[in-house]
XYZ file of C-alpha atoms in Angstrom:
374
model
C -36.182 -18.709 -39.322
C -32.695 -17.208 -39.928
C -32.972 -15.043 -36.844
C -33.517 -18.069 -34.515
C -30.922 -19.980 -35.879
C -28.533 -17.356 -34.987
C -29.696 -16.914 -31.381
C -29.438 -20.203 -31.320
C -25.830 -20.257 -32.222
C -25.265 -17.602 -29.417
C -24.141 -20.468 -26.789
C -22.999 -19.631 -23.354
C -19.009 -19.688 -24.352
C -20.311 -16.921 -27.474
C -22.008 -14.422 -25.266
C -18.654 -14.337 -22.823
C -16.448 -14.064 -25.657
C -18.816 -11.555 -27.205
C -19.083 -9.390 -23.661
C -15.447 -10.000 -22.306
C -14.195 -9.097 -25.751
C -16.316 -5.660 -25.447
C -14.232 -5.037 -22.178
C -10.791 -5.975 -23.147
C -10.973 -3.650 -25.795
C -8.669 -1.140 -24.214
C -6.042 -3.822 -23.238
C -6.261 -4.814 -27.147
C -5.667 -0.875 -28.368
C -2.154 -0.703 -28.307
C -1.632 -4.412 -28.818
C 0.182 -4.129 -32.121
C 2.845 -1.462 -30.921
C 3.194 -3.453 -28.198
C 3.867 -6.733 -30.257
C 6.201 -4.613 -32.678
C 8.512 -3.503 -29.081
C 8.889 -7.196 -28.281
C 9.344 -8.986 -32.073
C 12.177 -6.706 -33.345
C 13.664 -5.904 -29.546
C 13.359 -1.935 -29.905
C 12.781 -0.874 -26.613
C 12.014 2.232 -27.289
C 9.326 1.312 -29.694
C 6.653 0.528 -26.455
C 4.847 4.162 -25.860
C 2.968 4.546 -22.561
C -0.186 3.413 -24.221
C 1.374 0.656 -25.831
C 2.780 -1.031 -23.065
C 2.742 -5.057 -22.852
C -0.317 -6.204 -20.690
C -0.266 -8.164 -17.173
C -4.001 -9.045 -16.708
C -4.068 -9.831 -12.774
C -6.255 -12.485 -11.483
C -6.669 -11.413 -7.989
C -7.200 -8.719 -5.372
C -4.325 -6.476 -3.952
C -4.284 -8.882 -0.995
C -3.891 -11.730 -2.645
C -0.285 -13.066 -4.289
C -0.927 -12.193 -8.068
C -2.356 -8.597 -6.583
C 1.127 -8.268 -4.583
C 3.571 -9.833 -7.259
C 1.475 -8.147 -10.265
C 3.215 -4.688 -9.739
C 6.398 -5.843 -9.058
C 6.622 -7.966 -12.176
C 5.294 -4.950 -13.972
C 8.505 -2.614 -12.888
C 10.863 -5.350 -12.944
C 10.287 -7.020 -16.488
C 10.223 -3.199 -17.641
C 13.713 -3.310 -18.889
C 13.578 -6.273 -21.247
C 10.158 -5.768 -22.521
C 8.631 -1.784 -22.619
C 12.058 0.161 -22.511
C 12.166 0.977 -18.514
C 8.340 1.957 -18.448
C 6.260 -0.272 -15.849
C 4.282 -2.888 -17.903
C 0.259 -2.341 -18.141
C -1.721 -4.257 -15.149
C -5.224 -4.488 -15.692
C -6.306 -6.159 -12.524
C -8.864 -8.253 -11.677
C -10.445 -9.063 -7.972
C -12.523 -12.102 -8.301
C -11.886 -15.135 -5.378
C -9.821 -17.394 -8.060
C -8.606 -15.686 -10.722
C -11.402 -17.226 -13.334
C -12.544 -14.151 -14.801
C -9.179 -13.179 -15.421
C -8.394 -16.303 -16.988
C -11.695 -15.847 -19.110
C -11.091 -12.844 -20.205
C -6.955 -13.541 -20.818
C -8.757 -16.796 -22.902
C -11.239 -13.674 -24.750
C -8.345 -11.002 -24.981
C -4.912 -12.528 -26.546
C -4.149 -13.359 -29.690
C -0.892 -14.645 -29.310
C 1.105 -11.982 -30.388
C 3.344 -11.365 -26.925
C 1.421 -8.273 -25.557
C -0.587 -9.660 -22.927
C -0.134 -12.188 -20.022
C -1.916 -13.522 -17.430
C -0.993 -13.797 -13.827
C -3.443 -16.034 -11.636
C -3.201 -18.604 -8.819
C -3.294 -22.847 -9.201
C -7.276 -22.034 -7.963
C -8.104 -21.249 -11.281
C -6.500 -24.245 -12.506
C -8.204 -26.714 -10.078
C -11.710 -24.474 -11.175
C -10.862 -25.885 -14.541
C -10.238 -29.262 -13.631
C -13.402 -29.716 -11.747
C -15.641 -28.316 -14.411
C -16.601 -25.121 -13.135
C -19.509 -23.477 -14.598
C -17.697 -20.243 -14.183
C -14.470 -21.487 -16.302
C -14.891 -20.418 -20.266
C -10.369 -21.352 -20.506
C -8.487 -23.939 -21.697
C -5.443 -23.833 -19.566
C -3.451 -26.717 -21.589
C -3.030 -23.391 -23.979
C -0.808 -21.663 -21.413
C 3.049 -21.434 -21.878
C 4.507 -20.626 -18.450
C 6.716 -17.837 -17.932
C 7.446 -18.263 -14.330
C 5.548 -19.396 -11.189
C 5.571 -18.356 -7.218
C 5.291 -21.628 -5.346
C 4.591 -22.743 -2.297
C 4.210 -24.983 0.684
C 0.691 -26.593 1.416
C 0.130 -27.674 4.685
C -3.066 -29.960 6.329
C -3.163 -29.435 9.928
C -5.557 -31.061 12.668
C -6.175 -31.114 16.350
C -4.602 -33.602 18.613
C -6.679 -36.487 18.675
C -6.269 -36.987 14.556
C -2.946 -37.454 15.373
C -3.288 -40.241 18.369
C -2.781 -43.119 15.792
C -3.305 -42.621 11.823
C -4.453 -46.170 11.858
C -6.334 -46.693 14.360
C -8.042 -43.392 13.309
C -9.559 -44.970 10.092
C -10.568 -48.558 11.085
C -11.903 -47.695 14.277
C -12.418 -44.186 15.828
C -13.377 -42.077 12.850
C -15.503 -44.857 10.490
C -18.166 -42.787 12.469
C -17.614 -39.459 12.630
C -16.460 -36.903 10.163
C -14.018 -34.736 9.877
C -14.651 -30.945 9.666
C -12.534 -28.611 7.738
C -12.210 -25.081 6.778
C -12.256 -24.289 2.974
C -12.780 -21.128 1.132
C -15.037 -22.785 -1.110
C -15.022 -27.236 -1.443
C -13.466 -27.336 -5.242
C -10.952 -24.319 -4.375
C -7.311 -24.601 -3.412
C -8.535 -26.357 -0.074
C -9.692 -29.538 -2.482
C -6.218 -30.735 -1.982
C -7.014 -31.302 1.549
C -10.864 -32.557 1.199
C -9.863 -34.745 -1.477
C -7.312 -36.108 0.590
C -8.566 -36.957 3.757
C -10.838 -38.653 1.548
C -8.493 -40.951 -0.233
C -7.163 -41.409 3.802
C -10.057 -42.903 4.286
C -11.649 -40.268 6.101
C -14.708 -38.593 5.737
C -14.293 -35.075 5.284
C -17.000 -32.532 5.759
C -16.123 -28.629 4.122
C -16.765 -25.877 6.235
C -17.114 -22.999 3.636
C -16.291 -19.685 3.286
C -13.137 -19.356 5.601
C -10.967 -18.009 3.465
C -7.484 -16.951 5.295
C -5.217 -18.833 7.815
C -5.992 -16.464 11.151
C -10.047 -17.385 10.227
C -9.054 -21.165 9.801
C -7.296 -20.779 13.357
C -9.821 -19.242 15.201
C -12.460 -21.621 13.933
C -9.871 -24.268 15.053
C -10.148 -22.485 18.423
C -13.469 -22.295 18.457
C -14.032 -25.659 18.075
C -16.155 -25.417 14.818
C -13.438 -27.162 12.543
C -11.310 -29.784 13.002
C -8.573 -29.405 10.394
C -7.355 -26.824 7.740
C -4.645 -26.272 5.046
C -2.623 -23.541 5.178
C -0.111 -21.662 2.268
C 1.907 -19.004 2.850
C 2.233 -15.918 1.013
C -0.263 -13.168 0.604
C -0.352 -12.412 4.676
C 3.354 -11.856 4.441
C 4.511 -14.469 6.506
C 6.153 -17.940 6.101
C 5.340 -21.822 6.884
C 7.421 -21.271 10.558
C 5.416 -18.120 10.925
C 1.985 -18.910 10.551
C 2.645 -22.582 11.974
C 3.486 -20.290 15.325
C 0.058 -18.960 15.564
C -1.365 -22.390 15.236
C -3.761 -23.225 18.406
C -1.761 -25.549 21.021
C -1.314 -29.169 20.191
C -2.541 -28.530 16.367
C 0.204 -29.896 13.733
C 0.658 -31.376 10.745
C -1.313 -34.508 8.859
C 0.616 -34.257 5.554
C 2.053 -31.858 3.238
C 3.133 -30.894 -0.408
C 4.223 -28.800 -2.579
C 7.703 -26.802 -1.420
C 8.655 -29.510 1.212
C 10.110 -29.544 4.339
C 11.538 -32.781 5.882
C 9.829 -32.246 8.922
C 6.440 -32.925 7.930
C 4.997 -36.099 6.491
C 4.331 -35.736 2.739
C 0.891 -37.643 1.602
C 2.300 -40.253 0.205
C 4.186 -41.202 3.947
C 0.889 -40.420 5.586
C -1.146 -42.749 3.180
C 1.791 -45.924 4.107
C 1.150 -44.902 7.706
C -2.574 -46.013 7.418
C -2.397 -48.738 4.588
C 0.628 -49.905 4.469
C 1.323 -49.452 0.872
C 1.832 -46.559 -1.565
C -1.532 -44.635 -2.529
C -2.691 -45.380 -6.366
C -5.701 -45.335 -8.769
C -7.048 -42.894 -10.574
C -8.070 -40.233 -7.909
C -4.614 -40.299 -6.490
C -3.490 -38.882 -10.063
C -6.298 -36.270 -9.740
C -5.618 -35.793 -6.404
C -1.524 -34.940 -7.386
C -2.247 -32.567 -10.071
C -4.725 -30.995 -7.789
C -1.841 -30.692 -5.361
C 0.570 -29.396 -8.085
C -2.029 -26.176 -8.472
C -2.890 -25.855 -4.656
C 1.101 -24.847 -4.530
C 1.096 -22.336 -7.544
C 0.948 -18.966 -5.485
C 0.692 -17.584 -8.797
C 2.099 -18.641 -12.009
C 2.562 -15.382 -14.974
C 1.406 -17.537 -18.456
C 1.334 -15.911 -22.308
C -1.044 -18.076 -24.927
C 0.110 -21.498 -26.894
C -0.159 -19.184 -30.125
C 2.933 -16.469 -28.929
C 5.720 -16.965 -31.388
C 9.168 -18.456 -29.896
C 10.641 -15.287 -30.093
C 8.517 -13.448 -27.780
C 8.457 -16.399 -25.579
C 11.649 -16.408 -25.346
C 11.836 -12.850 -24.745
C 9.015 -12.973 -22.082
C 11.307 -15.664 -20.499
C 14.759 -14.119 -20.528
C 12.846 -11.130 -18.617
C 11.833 -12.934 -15.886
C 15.196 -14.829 -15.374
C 16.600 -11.829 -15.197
C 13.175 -9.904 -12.922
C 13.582 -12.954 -10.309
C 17.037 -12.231 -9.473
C 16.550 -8.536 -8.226
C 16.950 -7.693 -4.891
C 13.135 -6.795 -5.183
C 11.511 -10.143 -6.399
C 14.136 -12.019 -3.827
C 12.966 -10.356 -0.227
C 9.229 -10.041 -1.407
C 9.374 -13.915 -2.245
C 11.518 -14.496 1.066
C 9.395 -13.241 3.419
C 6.634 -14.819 2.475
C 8.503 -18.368 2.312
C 8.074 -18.710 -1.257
C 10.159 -20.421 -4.153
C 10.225 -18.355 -7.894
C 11.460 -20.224 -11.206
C 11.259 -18.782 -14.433
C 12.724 -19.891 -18.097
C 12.928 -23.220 -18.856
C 12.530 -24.164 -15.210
C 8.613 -23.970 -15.134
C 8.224 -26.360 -18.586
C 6.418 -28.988 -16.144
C 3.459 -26.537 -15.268
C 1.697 -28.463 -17.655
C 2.658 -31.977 -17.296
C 2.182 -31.566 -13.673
C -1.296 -29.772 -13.841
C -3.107 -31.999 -16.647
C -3.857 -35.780 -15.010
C -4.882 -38.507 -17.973
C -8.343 -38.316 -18.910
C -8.972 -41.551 -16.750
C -8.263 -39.419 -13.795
C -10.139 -36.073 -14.959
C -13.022 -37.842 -14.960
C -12.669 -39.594 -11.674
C -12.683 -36.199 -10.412
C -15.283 -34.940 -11.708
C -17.702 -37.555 -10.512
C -16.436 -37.536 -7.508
C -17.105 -33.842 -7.282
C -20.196 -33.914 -8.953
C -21.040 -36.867 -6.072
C -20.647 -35.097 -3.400
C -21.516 -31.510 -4.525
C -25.268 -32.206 -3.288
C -23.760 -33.238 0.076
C -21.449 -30.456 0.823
C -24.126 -27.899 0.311
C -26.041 -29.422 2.640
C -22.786 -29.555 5.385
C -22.970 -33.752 4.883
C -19.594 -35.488 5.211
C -17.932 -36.687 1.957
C -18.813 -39.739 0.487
C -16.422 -42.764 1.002
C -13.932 -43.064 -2.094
């Protein structure tokens, strides 16, 4: 019958596009005056309900909530003649459903952008249910990065070594994560690799939780990132519970802290490879992405371009600078942020080492078992 062919058709990836494109119709209403503002440069030509779009993917605690207004006033100038850009914000945990419906709503013509954190990213790579993007159809505009920490209590830190062949074949290692495949994965996936075997303690979402589950004794490690609290690495590594420091970090880093790759020698004695090390440093790469502010493949180079000079020009005000500052972060925009993509897609060798190992151990995390040996 015709009619059940066509619910047929009606897969998963339809209905969202069908629904999500129901709600972004007021984002698309004043797309094309918007468009028209940025192609031929008339500033003047952007009314107040044709405004380029910032579609937010996160809360107003969060670093895309924060950074979202601020982009919108400062990249006024260049791209909707002085008047703050549109935000249409969006409050899930990871910025997916504002990557959905950024993937439901553009059309490439330079209206609309997306700001979201590397979590969505990672939620991609790990073939979330929840994803319906394709983030390899991104062109970055600029990025917030940051530093990613692992910290543990003292006795990880007796002897690296001696911690894997002997003490800890044994026992497993707890840590706090907001969720296992979220922005914490670069931790859990890393202990792993170690040789460790880590077990996820879910929902603990926010360093000062992590800390006083560290106190409490319910966790042994957790990864911390600077930012949305307002305060830097030195800051939050202050509040740390006594004798708790540093396993390895990455992203922005700081010389006083072994990177992975040092921590990895320590234990092994030789450089980490295979293919779920080169998951494991794209996962990295998106764990330190604060927030990154993307427009689709399909924008013409003009309005790229345009898009770009504006936030050269939005990251050097005395605004952008102190926010970014006090919260220990590093912002790039232009040309500088051309890697987002080289750095956040691993070869498909790796994707789908991932991916089983996810889908592995998925059973095991939700029932609080210690990750299975890599």
């Amino acid at each position: 019958m015709p009619g059940t062919e066509t619910m047929r058709g009606l897969t998963r990836r339809g209905l969202v596009r069908a629904f999500g494109g129901a709600a972004m119709l007021g984002v698309a209403s004043g797309r094309a005056h918007a468009a028209v503002a940025l192609d031929i440069g008339d500033d003047n030509a952007a009314s107040d309900s044709a405004r380029p779009t910032i579609i937010v993917g996160g809360a107003p605690g969060t670093v895309p909530g924060q950074l979202g207004p601020l982009l919108a006033r400062t990249l006024a100038s260049s791209l909707s003649g002085g008047m703050p850009l549109s935000t249409n914000p969006d409050i899930g945990r990871d910025g997916v459903t504002a990557a959905n419906a950024f993937d439901i709503g553009s059309f490439g013509d330079g209206s609309t952008s997306l700001l979201v954190p590397g979590a969505a990213v990672i939620a991609a790579m790990c073939a979330d249910q929840r994803v319906h993007f394709d983030y390899t159809r991104w062109v970055p505009i600029l990025m917030a990065s940051a530093p990613v920490v692992t910290l543990a209590r003292p006795f990880l830190h007796a002897s690296l070594r001696a911690r894997v062949s002997d003490f800890f074949r044994d026992r497993s290692v707890r840590l706090a994560v907001s969720q296992p495949t979220g922005a914490e994965l670069t931790s859990l996936l890393g202990l792993s690799i170690l040789g460790l075997r880590p077990t996820p303690v879910p929902n603990i979402p926010t360093y000062r939780e992590a800390f006083a589950a560290l106190s409490a004794g319910t966790v042994d490690a957790v990864q911390i990132t600077p930012g949305a609290e307002g305060t830097t690495l030195d800051q939050i590594l202050a509040e740390a519970p006594e004798g708790v420091t540093p396993i390895f970090q990455t992203g922005l880093i700081d010389g006083a802290y072994p990177t992975f790759e040092q921590a990895y020698q320590q234990t092994h004695h030789h450089l980490p490879d295979g293919a779920l090390f080169t998951a494991w440093k794209a996962i990295a790469a998106a764990a330190a992405i604060d927030a990154a502010l993307v427009v689709p493949m399909l924008t013409s180079p003009q309005n790229v371009a345009r898009w770009r000079h504006a936030a050269e020009l939005a990251i050097a005000t005395p605004n952008l600078t102190d926010w970014a500052k006090n919260r220990g972060l590093a912002l790039s925009a232009g040309s500088s942020t051309t890697r987002f993509l080289s750095d956040l897609t691993p070869d498909l060798t790796a994707l789908l080492a991932l991916r089983r190992w996810v889908n592995a151990n998925t059973p095991r995390w939700r029932a609080h078992q210690e990750t299975r040996p890599t």
